XYZ file of C-alpha atoms in Angstrom:
45
model
C 80.637 65.838 57.658
C 78.068 63.101 57.523
C 78.648 59.388 57.844
C 77.055 57.411 54.988
C 74.381 54.837 55.828
C 75.392 51.208 55.761
C 79.096 51.863 56.315
C 79.563 49.078 58.879
C 80.581 46.502 56.286
C 83.694 44.378 56.779
C 85.389 46.089 53.820
C 84.649 49.610 55.101
C 85.867 48.758 58.617
C 89.177 47.531 57.165
C 89.419 50.603 54.926
C 88.908 52.951 57.895
C 91.909 51.379 59.619
C 90.293 49.787 62.656
C 92.560 47.223 64.299
C 91.540 43.590 64.611
C 89.906 43.042 67.980
C 89.023 46.730 68.375
C 85.468 47.322 69.608
C 83.319 49.110 67.036
C 79.804 50.287 67.805
C 77.213 50.322 65.050
C 73.632 51.480 64.753
C 71.309 48.483 64.541
C 68.757 50.473 62.514
C 70.888 51.811 59.657
C 74.049 49.660 59.998
C 76.318 52.707 60.375
C 79.376 52.959 62.583
C 78.515 55.273 65.451
C 80.913 57.394 67.490
C 81.997 56.325 70.965
C 79.556 57.331 73.706
C 76.781 58.039 71.162
C 73.320 56.829 72.128
C 72.179 56.637 68.530
C 73.599 57.678 65.189
C 72.825 61.136 63.800
C 71.302 59.612 60.650
C 68.407 57.891 62.455
C 67.953 60.338 65.315
């Protein structure tokens, strides 16, 4: 599946069930949450 662009909003992060204080990486270009150890998101690559 694909991750939608712009999903790194506060509401989406809460909806995805991330814990408070948990480190979340996001792409600075498209504002998408990127997987751990990813150099860049698959949307912008």
